[in-house]
Short mmCIF file of C-alpha atoms in Angstrom, two decimals:
data_model
loop_
_atom_site.label_atom_id
_atom_site.label_comp_id
_atom_site.label_asym_id
_atom_site.label_seq_id
_atom_site.Cartn_x
_atom_site.Cartn_y
_atom_site.Cartn_z
CA UNK K 1476 -16.35 12.55 5.11
CA UNK K 1477 -14.60 15.33 2.73
CA UNK K 1478 -11.30 14.30 1.69
CA UNK K 1479 -8.72 16.93 4.01
CA UNK K 1480 -5.42 17.70 1.43
CA UNK K 1481 -2.40 18.64 4.06
CA UNK K 1482 -1.40 21.77 2.31
CA UNK K 1483 2.58 21.05 2.91
CA UNK K 1484 2.33 18.24 0.75
CA UNK K 1485 4.28 18.01 -2.50
CA UNK K 1486 1.89 18.03 -4.98
CA UNK K 1487 3.31 14.87 -6.42
CA UNK K 1488 0.90 13.25 -3.35
CA UNK K 1489 -1.97 15.04 -4.07
CA UNK K 1490 -3.73 12.21 -5.76
CA UNK K 1491 -2.54 10.07 -2.78
CA UNK K 1492 -3.26 12.46 0.33
CA UNK K 1493 -6.25 11.31 1.67
CA UNK K 1494 -4.31 7.92 2.29
CA UNK K 1495 -2.22 10.33 4.33
CA UNK K 1496 -1.75 9.10 8.57
CA UNK K 1497 -1.92 5.44 11.03
CA UNK K 1498 -5.07 3.57 10.62
CA UNK K 1499 -6.09 1.39 13.12
CA UNK K 1500 -8.87 -1.83 13.56
CA UNK K 1501 -10.08 -5.65 12.21
CA UNK K 1502 -10.78 -7.92 10.02
CA UNK K 1503 -9.99 -11.65 8.75
CA UNK K 1504 -7.97 -14.04 7.10
CA UNK K 1505 -7.71 -17.07 5.71
CA UNK K 1506 -6.88 -18.51 2.56
CA UNK K 1507 -7.51 -21.59 0.82
CA UNK K 1508 -7.59 -24.49 3.80
CA UNK K 1509 -6.86 -23.11 6.24
CA UNK K 1510 -9.52 -21.70 8.51
CA UNK K 1511 -10.96 -17.90 9.34
CA UNK K 1512 -8.83 -16.33 11.60
CA UNK K 1513 -9.53 -12.30 12.67
CA UNK K 1514 -6.57 -10.36 13.30
CA UNK K 1515 -6.22 -7.00 14.13
CA UNK K 1516 -3.59 -4.24 11.77
CA UNK K 1517 -2.33 -0.14 11.86
CA UNK K 1518 -0.90 1.13 9.05
CA UNK K 1519 0.64 4.36 8.00
CA UNK K 1520 1.26 6.34 5.93
CA UNK K 1521 3.41 9.45 5.73
CA UNK K 1522 5.32 11.84 3.37
CA UNK K 1523 8.82 12.26 4.93
CA UNK K 1524 10.45 15.42 4.87
CA UNK K 1525 9.11 16.41 1.11
CA UNK K 1526 9.72 13.19 -0.53
CA UNK K 1527 7.51 13.09 -3.88
CA UNK K 1528 6.15 9.60 -2.81
CA UNK K 1529 4.13 7.74 0.73
CA UNK K 1530 6.27 5.85 3.40
CA UNK K 1531 3.82 2.47 3.71
CA UNK K 1532 4.35 0.68 7.24
CA UNK K 1533 1.43 -2.02 8.12
CA UNK K 1534 1.68 -4.13 11.19
CA UNK K 1535 -0.74 -7.15 11.91
CA UNK K 1536 -1.42 -9.50 15.02
CA UNK K 1537 -4.15 -11.66 15.54
CA UNK K 1538 -6.53 -11.78 17.64
CA UNK K 1539 -8.64 -14.41 19.82
CA UNK K 1540 -11.78 -15.14 20.95
CA UNK K 1541 -12.23 -12.60 23.01
CA UNK K 1542 -10.46 -10.26 21.41
CA UNK K 1543 -7.44 -9.83 23.38
CA UNK K 1544 -4.35 -9.21 20.72
CA UNK K 1545 -1.65 -11.83 20.11
CA UNK K 1546 1.35 -12.83 18.03
CA UNK K 1547 2.78 -10.57 15.57
CA UNK K 1548 1.42 -12.33 11.85
CA UNK K 1549 4.02 -10.07 10.07
CA UNK K 1550 5.31 -6.40 9.52
CA UNK K 1551 5.24 -4.89 5.99
CA UNK K 1552 6.74 -1.28 5.29
CA UNK K 1553 6.96 0.21 1.70
CA UNK K 1554 7.21 3.00 -1.33
CA UNK K 1555 3.74 3.80 -2.47
CA UNK K 1556 4.61 6.43 -6.45
CA UNK K 1557 3.17 8.28 -8.75
CA UNK K 1558 4.37 6.50 -11.74
CA UNK K 1559 7.39 8.77 -13.78
CA UNK K 1560 10.21 9.23 -16.17
CA UNK K 1561 12.17 9.01 -13.00
CA UNK K 1562 14.53 12.39 -14.05
CA UNK K 1563 18.13 14.15 -13.37
CA UNK K 1564 15.34 16.31 -11.07
CA UNK K 1565 15.23 13.33 -8.77
CA UNK K 1566 16.66 11.64 -5.73
CA UNK K 1567 19.20 8.12 -6.38
CA UNK K 1568 19.48 5.21 -6.95
CA UNK K 1569 21.26 4.68 -4.20
CA UNK K 1570 21.88 8.32 -2.30
CA UNK K 1571 23.14 10.28 -5.68
CA UNK K 1572 21.92 13.99 -5.51
CA UNK K 1573 19.04 15.55 -7.31
CA UNK K 1574 20.12 18.29 -10.25
CA UNK K 1575 18.35 21.12 -10.66
CA UNK K 1576 13.86 21.61 -9.14
CA UNK K 1577 10.98 19.55 -9.97
CA UNK K 1578 8.70 20.62 -12.51
CA UNK K 1579 5.99 19.06 -10.13
CA UNK K 1580 5.82 21.73 -8.10
CA UNK K 1581 1.51 22.58 -8.81
CA UNK K 1582 -1.27 20.57 -8.63
CA UNK K 1583 -1.80 21.73 -12.45
CA UNK K 1584 1.54 20.31 -12.73
CA UNK K 1585 0.71 16.92 -11.70
CA UNK K 1586 -2.35 16.82 -14.12
CA UNK K 1587 -0.20 16.05 -16.66
CA UNK K 1588 0.09 13.06 -15.36
CA UNK K 1589 -3.08 11.77 -14.91
CA UNK K 1590 -4.40 9.09 -17.98
CA UNK K 1591 -6.82 8.61 -19.98
CA UNK K 1592 -9.56 6.95 -18.01
CA UNK K 1593 -8.60 9.96 -15.38
CA UNK K 1594 -7.08 8.30 -12.79
CA UNK K 1595 -3.43 8.33 -12.22
CA UNK K 1596 -1.10 5.36 -12.52
CA UNK K 1597 1.12 4.04 -9.09
CA UNK K 1598 4.31 1.73 -8.99
CA UNK K 1599 4.36 0.39 -5.00
CA UNK K 1600 6.61 -1.26 -3.33
CA UNK K 1601 6.41 -4.11 -0.80
CA UNK K 1602 9.17 -6.21 1.42
CA UNK K 1603 7.17 -8.74 3.93
CA UNK K 1604 9.07 -10.77 6.86
CA UNK K 1605 11.13 -14.03 5.62
CA UNK K 1606 12.35 -13.46 2.25
CA UNK K 1607 9.40 -11.43 -0.37
CA UNK K 1608 9.70 -8.26 -2.09
CA UNK K 1609 7.08 -7.52 -4.23
CA UNK K 1610 6.58 -4.75 -6.99
CA UNK K 1611 2.78 -3.26 -7.54
CA UNK K 1612 1.72 -1.53 -10.25
CA UNK K 1613 -1.86 -0.68 -10.95
CA UNK K 1614 -3.70 2.85 -10.63
CA UNK K 1615 -5.74 5.61 -8.26
CA UNK K 1616 -9.29 7.52 -8.98
CA UNK K 1617 -10.28 9.15 -6.19
CA UNK K 1618 -10.27 7.70 -3.12
CA UNK K 1619 -9.84 3.61 -4.77
CA UNK K 1620 -6.68 1.43 -5.54
CA UNK K 1621 -6.59 -1.26 -7.40
CA UNK K 1622 -2.57 -3.33 -7.47
CA UNK K 1623 -1.00 -6.46 -8.41
CA UNK K 1624 2.09 -7.63 -8.68
CA UNK K 1625 4.50 -6.69 -11.72
CA UNK K 1626 7.13 -8.60 -9.68
CA UNK K 1627 7.52 -10.80 -7.03
CA UNK K 1628 10.45 -11.83 -5.45
CA UNK K 1629 11.83 -14.53 -3.01
CA UNK K 1630 14.71 -16.21 -1.26
CA UNK K 1631 15.36 -19.71 -1.70
CA UNK K 1632 14.01 -20.01 1.65
CA UNK K 1633 10.37 -18.54 1.18
CA UNK K 1634 7.52 -20.78 1.52
CA UNK K 1635 5.84 -20.56 -2.02
CA UNK K 1636 3.93 -17.11 -3.24
CA UNK K 1637 3.40 -15.49 -6.67
CA UNK K 1638 1.48 -13.37 -7.20
CA UNK K 1639 -0.72 -10.38 -5.37
CA UNK K 1640 -3.94 -7.85 -5.91
CA UNK K 1641 -4.60 -5.39 -3.24
CA UNK K 1642 -7.59 -3.23 -3.67
CA UNK K 1643 -7.96 0.02 -1.19
CA UNK K 1644 -10.34 2.81 -0.53
CA UNK K 1645 -12.05 5.67 1.20
CA UNK K 1646 -15.40 4.44 2.25
CA UNK K 1647 -17.56 6.21 4.52
CA UNK K 1648 -14.66 7.70 5.88
CA UNK K 1649 -12.68 4.34 6.54
CA UNK K 1650 -9.88 2.67 5.28
CA UNK K 1651 -10.29 -1.13 2.94
CA UNK K 1652 -9.17 -2.99 1.71
CA UNK K 1653 -9.15 -6.94 0.23
CA UNK K 1654 -5.87 -8.55 -0.75
CA UNK K 1655 -5.89 -11.97 -2.61
CA UNK K 1656 -2.61 -14.08 -3.33
CA UNK K 1657 -1.75 -17.14 -5.61
CA UNK K 1658 0.45 -19.29 -2.87
CA UNK K 1659 1.65 -22.35 -1.94
CA UNK K 1660 0.59 -23.80 -4.33
CA UNK K 1661 -3.50 -22.33 -5.54
CA UNK K 1662 -4.01 -20.19 -7.65
CA UNK K 1663 -5.18 -16.59 -6.18
CA UNK K 1664 -8.04 -16.77 -4.04
CA UNK K 1665 -8.99 -14.40 -1.44
CA UNK K 1666 -6.90 -14.17 1.52
CA UNK K 1667 -7.69 -10.97 3.43
CA UNK K 1668 -9.28 -7.67 4.39
CA UNK K 1669 -9.76 -5.29 6.89
CA UNK K 1670 -11.35 -2.38 7.90
CA UNK K 1671 -9.61 0.66 9.65
CA UNK K 1672 -10.14 4.03 11.47
CA UNK K 1673 -8.04 6.88 11.00
CA UNK K 1674 -6.36 7.36 14.90
CA UNK K 1675 -3.68 10.65 13.74
#
C-alpha cells in the first residue's frame, strides 16, 4: 500500500507522514515472570495547527478470553519530532513566541536533516501514568522507526523502570510495534507488541 502524504502537513513532518491518523488493533503484553495477556489499543498521531511535530496519544485496555474490553492498562501522551537545532524561529520554551520564518518550508530543505545513513534523527517525549516520563532518541528510515530511551524520569512513588526500546513499522498497510523494557529489577526484555489497522 503506498504511503499517502497530506499536502497540508508542515514539511518537517513528511518523514513521519505515514504515522498520521488513528490506528486500532490488538496485541500481547507480558514481562519477566508475568503471564501473557491480550489487549486492545488505539493510537493517534496528529499534526496540531501547523506545528513541526506530531502529537501522540495511546490508550490500551485488557481484553478477556472472549475479546470483551476490560480495564484500562495505560494512557500515554507525547510529542514526536525530527532532530535539529532549535532556533529563534521556533516557539518556546514555554509560550515564547517565534521570531522570523522557518527555513524548513519545502521537502528539499528538510532533506538537509537527513543523516549519513539516509535516515532522519528523531526525538520522542512520552508521559505515562504513575510518575514516569521518557525521552527517546532514534531514527526514522522510510516506514520504520527505532527508538531507545535517552532519559527516564520517575517520581519517588513510581515503580522501578529504567530503560526502554520501541520499534514501529508499516507492514502491508498496518502499524506494527514492539516494546522492550528494563523494569522491576529485570534487564531489557520483550514486553509488548501489537498490530493496528488505520481507521481514519
